[in-house]
GROMACS .gro file of C-alpha atoms in nm:
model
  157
    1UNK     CA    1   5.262  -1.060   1.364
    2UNK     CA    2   5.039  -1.031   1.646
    3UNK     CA    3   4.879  -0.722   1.472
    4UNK     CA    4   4.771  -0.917   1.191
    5UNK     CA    5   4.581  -1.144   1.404
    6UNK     CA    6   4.422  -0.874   1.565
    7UNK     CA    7   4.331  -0.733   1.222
    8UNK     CA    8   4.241  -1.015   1.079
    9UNK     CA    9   3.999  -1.097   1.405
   10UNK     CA   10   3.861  -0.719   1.372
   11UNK     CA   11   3.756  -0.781   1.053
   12UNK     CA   12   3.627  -1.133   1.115
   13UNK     CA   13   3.422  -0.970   1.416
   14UNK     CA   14   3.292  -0.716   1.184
   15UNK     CA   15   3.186  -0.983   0.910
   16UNK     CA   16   3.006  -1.115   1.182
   17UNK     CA   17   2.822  -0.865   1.343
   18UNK     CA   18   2.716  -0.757   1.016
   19UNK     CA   19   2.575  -1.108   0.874
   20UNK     CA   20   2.416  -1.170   1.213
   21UNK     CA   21   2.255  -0.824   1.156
   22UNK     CA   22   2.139  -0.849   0.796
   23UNK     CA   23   2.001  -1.183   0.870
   24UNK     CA   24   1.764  -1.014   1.161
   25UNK     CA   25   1.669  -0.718   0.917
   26UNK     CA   26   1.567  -0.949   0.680
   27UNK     CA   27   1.313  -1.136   0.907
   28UNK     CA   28   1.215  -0.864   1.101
   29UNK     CA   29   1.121  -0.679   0.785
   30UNK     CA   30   0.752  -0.820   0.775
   31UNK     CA   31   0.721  -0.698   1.136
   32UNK     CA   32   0.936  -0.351   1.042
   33UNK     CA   33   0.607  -0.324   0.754
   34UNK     CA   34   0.334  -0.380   0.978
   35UNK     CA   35   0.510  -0.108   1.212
   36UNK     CA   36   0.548   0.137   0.895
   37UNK     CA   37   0.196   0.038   0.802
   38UNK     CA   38   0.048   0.160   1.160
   39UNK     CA   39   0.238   0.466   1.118
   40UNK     CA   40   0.063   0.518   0.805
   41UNK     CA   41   0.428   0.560   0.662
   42UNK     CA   42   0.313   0.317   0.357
   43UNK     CA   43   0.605   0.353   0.119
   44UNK     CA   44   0.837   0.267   0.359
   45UNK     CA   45   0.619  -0.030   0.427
   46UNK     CA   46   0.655  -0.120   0.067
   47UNK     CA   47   1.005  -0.094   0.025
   48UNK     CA   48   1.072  -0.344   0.367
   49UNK     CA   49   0.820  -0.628   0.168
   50UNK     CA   50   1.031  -0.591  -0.195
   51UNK     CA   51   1.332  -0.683   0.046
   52UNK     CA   52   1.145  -0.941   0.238
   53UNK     CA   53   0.985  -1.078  -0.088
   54UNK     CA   54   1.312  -1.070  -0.285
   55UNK     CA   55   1.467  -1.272   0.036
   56UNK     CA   56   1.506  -1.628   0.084
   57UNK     CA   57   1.205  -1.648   0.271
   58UNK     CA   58   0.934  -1.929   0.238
   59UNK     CA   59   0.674  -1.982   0.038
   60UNK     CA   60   0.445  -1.918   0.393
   61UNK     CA   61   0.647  -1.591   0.474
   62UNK     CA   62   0.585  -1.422   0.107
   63UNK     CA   63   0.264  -1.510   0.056
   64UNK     CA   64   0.197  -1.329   0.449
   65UNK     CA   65   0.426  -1.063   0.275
   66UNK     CA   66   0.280  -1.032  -0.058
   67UNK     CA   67  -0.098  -0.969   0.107
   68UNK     CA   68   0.027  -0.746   0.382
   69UNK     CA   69   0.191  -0.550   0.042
   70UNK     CA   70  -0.167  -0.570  -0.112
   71UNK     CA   71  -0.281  -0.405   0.160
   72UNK     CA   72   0.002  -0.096   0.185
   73UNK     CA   73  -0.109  -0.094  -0.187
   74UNK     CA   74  -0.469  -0.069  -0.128
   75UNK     CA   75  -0.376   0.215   0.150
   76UNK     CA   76  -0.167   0.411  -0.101
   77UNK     CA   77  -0.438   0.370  -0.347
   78UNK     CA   78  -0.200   0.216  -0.569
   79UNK     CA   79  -0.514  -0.019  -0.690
   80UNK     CA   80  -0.354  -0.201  -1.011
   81UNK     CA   81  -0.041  -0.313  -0.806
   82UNK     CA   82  -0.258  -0.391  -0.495
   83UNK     CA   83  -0.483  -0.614  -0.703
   84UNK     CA   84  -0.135  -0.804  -0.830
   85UNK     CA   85  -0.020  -0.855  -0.551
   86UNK     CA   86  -0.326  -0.983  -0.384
   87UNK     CA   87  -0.367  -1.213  -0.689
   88UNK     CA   88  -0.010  -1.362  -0.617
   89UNK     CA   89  -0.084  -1.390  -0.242
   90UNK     CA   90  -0.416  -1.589  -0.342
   91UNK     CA   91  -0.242  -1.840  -0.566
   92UNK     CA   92   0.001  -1.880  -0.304
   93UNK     CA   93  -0.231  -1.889   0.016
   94UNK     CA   94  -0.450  -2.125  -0.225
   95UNK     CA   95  -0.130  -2.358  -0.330
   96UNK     CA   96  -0.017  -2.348   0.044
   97UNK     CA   97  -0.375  -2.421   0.210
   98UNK     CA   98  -0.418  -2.730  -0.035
   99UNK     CA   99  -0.055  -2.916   0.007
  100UNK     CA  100   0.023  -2.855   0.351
  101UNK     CA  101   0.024  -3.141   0.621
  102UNK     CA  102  -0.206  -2.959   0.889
  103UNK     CA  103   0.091  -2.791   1.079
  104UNK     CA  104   0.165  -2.430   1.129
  105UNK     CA  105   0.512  -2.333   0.972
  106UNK     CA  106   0.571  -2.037   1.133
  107UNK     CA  107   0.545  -1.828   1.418
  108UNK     CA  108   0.281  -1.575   1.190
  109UNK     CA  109  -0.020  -1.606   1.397
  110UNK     CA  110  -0.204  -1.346   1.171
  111UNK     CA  111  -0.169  -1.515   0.831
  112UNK     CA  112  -0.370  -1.862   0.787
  113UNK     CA  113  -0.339  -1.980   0.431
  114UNK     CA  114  -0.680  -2.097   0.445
  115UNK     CA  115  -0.882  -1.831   0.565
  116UNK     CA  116  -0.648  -1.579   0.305
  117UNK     CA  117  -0.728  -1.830   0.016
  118UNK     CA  118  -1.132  -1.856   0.069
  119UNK     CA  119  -1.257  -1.553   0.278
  120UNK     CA  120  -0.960  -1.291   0.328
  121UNK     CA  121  -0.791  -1.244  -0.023
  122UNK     CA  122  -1.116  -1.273  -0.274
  123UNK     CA  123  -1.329  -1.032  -0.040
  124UNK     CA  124  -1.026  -0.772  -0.076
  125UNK     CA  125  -0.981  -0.832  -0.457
  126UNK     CA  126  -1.392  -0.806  -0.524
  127UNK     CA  127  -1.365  -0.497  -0.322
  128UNK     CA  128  -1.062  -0.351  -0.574
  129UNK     CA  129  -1.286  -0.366  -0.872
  130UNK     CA  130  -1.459  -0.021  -0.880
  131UNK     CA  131  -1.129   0.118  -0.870
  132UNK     CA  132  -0.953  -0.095  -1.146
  133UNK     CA  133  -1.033  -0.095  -1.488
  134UNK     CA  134  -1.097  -0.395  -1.708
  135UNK     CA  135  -0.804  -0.382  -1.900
  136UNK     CA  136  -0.637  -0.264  -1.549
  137UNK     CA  137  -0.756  -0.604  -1.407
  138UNK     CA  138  -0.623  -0.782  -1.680
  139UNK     CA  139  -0.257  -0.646  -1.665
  140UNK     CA  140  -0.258  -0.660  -1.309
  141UNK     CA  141  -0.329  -1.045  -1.311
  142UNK     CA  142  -0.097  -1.111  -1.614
  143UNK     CA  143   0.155  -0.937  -1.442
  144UNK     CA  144   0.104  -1.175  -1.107
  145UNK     CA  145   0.075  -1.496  -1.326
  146UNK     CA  146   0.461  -1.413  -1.436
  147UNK     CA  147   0.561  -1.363  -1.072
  148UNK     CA  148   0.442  -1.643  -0.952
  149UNK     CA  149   0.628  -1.842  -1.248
  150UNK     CA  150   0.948  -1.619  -1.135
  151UNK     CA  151   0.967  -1.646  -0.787
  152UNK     CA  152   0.743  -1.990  -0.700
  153UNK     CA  153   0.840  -2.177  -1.020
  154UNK     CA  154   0.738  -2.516  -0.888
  155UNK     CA  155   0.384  -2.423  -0.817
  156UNK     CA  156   0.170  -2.535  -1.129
  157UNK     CA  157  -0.079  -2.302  -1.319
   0.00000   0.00000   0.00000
């Protein structure tokens, strides 16, 4: 009997340790990038955003995520995937800048939905366009218009 309970607390340890650690990978990811990013290991960047993006994370957290992926993109010279995922960060940042109640929702002291929306996120996009094609352009924002709908369905066109 009493090894039962031991198993049965093992395993309830385990389950424990385990969701306590996921839930730190998962918000530590967007700090795990930037550290990946400064060691100019860039696809390993990428892949800690698509988890942190695909998390439950808030609107404020992806759209710091979906630049800072922009960015990695931009550094990879990935240009058509950099330029959709700076489009999605600037309709977020934009949506985010123009609804919020003049508070700071998190602790990211490096995104600022405002500045991304008017000076940051068009400045990096204008400065994508002699290395994306027309047609490129086109896809690209086409492609960001749907993930927006996907992921941030209650934001409005």
């Amino acid at each position: 009997m009493h090894l039962h309970i031991k198993i049965i607390l093992n395993i309830f340890a385990i389950y424990t340790l385990l969701g306590i650690s996921g839930c730190a990978l998962m918000f530590d990811s967007i700090d795990q990038a930037r550290a990946y990013n400064q060691k100019a290991q860039y696809n390993s960047a990428i892949k800690s955003l698509d988890h942190f993006i695909d998390s439950d994370a808030n609107e404020y957290e992806k759209a710091s995520a979906f630049l800072l992926r922009g960015k990695t993109y931009i550094n990879l010279k990935e240009y058509r995937y950099a330029y959709r995922d700076l489009q999605v960060a600037w309709k977020l940042s934009c949506h985010i800048y123009q609804n919020e109640n003049n508070s700071t929702p998190t602790e990211m002291n490096d995104y600022d939905p405002a500045k991304a929306c008017i000076e940051q996120i068009p400045i990096l996009i204008d400065n994508l366009k002699p290395f994306i094609s027309e047609f490129g352009a086109i896809m690209s924002t086409q492609e960001a218009s749907a993930l927006v709908k996907i992921i941030f369905p209650e934001i409005s066109r």
